[in-house]
CSV table of C-alpha atoms in Angstrom, one decimal:
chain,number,residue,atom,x,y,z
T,186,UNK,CA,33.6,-75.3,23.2
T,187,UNK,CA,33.7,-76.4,19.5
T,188,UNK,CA,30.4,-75.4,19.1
T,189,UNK,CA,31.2,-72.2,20.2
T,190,UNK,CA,34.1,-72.0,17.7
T,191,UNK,CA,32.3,-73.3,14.8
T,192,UNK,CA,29.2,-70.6,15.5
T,193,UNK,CA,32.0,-67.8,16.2
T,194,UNK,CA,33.5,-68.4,12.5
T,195,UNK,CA,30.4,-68.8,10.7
T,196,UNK,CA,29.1,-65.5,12.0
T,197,UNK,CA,32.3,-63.5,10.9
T,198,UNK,CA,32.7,-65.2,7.7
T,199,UNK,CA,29.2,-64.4,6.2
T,200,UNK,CA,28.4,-61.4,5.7
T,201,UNK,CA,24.7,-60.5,7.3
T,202,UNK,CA,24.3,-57.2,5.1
T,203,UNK,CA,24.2,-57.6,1.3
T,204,UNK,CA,27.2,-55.3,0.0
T,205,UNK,CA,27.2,-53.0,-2.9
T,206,UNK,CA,29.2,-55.6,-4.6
T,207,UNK,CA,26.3,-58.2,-4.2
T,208,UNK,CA,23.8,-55.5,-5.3
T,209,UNK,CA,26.2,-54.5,-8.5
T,210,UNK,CA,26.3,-57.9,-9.3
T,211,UNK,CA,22.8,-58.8,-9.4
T,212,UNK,CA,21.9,-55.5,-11.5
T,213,UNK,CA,25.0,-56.3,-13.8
T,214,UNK,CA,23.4,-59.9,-14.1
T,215,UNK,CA,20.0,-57.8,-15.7
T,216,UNK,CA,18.4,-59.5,-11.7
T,217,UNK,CA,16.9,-56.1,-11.5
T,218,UNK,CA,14.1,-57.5,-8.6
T,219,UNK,CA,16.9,-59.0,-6.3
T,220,UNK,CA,19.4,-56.0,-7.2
T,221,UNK,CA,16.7,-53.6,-5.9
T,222,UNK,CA,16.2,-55.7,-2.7
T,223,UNK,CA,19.8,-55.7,-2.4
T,224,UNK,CA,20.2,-51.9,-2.7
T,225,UNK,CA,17.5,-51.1,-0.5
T,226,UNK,CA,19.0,-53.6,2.4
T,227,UNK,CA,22.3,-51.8,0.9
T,228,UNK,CA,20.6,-48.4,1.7
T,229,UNK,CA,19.3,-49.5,5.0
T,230,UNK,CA,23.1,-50.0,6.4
T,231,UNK,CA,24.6,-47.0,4.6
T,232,UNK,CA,21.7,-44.4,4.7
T,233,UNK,CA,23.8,-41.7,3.0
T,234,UNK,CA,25.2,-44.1,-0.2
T,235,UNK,CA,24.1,-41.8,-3.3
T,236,UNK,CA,25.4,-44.8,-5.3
T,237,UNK,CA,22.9,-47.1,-4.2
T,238,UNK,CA,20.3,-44.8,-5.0
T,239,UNK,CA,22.1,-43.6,-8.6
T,240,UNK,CA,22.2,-47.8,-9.4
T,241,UNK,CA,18.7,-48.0,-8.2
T,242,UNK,CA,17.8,-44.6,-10.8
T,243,UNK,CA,19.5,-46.8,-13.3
T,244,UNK,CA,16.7,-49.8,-12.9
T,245,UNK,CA,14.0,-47.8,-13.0
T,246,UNK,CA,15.2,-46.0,-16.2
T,247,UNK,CA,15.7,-49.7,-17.8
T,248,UNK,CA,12.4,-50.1,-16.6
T,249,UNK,CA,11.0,-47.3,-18.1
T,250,UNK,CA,9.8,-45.9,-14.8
T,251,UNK,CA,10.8,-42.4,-15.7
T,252,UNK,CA,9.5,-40.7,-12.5
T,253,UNK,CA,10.6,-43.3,-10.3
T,254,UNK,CA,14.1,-43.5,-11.9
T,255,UNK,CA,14.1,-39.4,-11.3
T,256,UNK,CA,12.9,-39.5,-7.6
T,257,UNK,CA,16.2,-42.1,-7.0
T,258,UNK,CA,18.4,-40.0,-9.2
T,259,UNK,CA,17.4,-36.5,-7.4
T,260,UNK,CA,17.9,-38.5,-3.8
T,261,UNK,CA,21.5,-39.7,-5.2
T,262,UNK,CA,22.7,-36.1,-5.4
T,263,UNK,CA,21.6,-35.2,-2.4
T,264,UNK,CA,23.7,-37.8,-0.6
T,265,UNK,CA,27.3,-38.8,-1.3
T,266,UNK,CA,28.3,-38.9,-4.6
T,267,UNK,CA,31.7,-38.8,-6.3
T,268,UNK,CA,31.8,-36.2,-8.9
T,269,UNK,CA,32.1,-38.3,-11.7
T,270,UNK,CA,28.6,-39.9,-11.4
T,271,UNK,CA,27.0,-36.7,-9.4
T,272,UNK,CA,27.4,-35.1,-13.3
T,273,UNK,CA,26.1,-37.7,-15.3
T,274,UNK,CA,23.0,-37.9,-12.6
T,275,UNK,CA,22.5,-34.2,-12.8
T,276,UNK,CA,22.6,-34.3,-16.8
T,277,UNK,CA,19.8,-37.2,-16.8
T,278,UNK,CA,18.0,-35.3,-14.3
T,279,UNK,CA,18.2,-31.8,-16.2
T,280,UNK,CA,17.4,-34.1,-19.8
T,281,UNK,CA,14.4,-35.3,-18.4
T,282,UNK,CA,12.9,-32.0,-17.1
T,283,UNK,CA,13.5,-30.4,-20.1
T,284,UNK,CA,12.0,-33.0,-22.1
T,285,UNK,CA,8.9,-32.4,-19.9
T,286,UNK,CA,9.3,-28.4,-20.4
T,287,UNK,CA,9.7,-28.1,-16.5
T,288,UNK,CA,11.7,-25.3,-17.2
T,289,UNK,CA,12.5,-24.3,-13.5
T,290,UNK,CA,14.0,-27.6,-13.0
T,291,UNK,CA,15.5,-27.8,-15.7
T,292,UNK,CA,17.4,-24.7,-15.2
T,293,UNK,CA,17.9,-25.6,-11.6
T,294,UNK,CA,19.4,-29.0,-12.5
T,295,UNK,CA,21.2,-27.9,-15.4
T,296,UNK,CA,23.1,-25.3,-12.8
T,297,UNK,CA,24.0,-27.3,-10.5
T,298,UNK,CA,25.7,-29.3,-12.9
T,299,UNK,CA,27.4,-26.4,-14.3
T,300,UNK,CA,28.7,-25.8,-11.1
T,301,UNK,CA,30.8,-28.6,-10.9
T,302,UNK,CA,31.9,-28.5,-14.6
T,303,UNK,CA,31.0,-25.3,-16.0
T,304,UNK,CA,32.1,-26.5,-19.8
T,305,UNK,CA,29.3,-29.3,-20.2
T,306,UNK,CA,27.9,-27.9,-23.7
T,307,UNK,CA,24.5,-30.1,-22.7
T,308,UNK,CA,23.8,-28.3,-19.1
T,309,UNK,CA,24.7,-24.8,-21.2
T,310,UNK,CA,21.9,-25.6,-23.5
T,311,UNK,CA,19.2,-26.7,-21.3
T,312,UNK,CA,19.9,-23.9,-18.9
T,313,UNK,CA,20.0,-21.7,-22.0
T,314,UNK,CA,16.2,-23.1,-23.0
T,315,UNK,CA,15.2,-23.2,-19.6
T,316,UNK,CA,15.7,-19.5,-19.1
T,317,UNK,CA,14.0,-18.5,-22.5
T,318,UNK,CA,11.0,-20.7,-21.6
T,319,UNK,CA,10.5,-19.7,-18.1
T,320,UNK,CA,6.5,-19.1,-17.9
T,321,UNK,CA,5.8,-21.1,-21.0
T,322,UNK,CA,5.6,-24.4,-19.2
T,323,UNK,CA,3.7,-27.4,-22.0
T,324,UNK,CA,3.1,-24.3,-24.4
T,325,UNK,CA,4.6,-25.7,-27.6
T,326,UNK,CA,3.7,-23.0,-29.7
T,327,UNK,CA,6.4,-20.8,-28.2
T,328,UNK,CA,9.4,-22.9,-27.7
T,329,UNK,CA,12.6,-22.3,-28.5
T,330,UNK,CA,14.8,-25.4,-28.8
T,331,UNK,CA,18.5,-25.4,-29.2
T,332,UNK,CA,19.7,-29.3,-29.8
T,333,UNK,CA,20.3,-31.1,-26.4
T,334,UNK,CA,22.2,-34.1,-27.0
T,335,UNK,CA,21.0,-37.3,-25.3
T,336,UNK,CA,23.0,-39.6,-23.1
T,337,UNK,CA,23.9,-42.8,-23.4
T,338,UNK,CA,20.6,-45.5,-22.3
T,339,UNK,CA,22.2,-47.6,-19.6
């Protein structure tokens, strides 16, 4: 019987599952290998976290993995999200595609941020360049550039 009890209380007082503290931890730690094992366990018990994917966008960026950080970044708005970070994810996204003169995605990321606060100055200007470049995707000699602030590197 006291084995029983012992085995009961060890199984409910650790955890099995890492939790986004653990993974926020180990990426605030700079532990970017075992934060992105954590956030992918993370992801594996909450399927629809946008946060663990955002975090994850973050490590890749640090890492300069540009289109990997993208790929998590695009899958963080497309799960849940608060509003707060689903803005700052859409501006990195729209940032990089206009820095790469994809000016469709641009314009499309750049929207959808503009939906949710339609007086970001930065979104207005890439959409702004996006539309005037439609069609002149990687030609330089055409560009039209209004100055697009930068965010902050995390």
């Amino acid at each position: 019987m006291r084995v029983i009890f012992l085995l009961f209380c060890f199984v409910f007082t650790i955890p099995i599952f890492p939790t986004m503290k653990d993974a926020k931890k180990a990426y605030s730690q700079k532990q970017f290998q075992k934060a992105i094992k954590l956030f992918h366990e993370y992801i594996g018990e909450h399927p629809t976290s946008g946060e663990a994917y955002m975090y994850l966008g973050y490590i890749h960026e640090i890492q300069k993995n540009f289109p990997k950080s993208i790929q998590m970044f695009r899958k963080a708005v497309d799960l849940n999200l608060d509003s707060k970070h689903k803005q700052l994810v859409y501006l990195k996204i729209a940032l990089y595609y206009n820095y790469h003169q994809d000016w469709e995605l641009a314009g499309v990321y750049a929207s959808r941020l503009l939906r949710i606060n339609p007086k970001s100055k930065d979104a207005q200007k890439i959409r702004e360049r996006a539309d005037l470049n439609r069609g002149n995707s990687h030609d330089n000699s055409s560009l039209i550039s209004p100055n697009v602030s930068n965010t902050k590197k995390s």
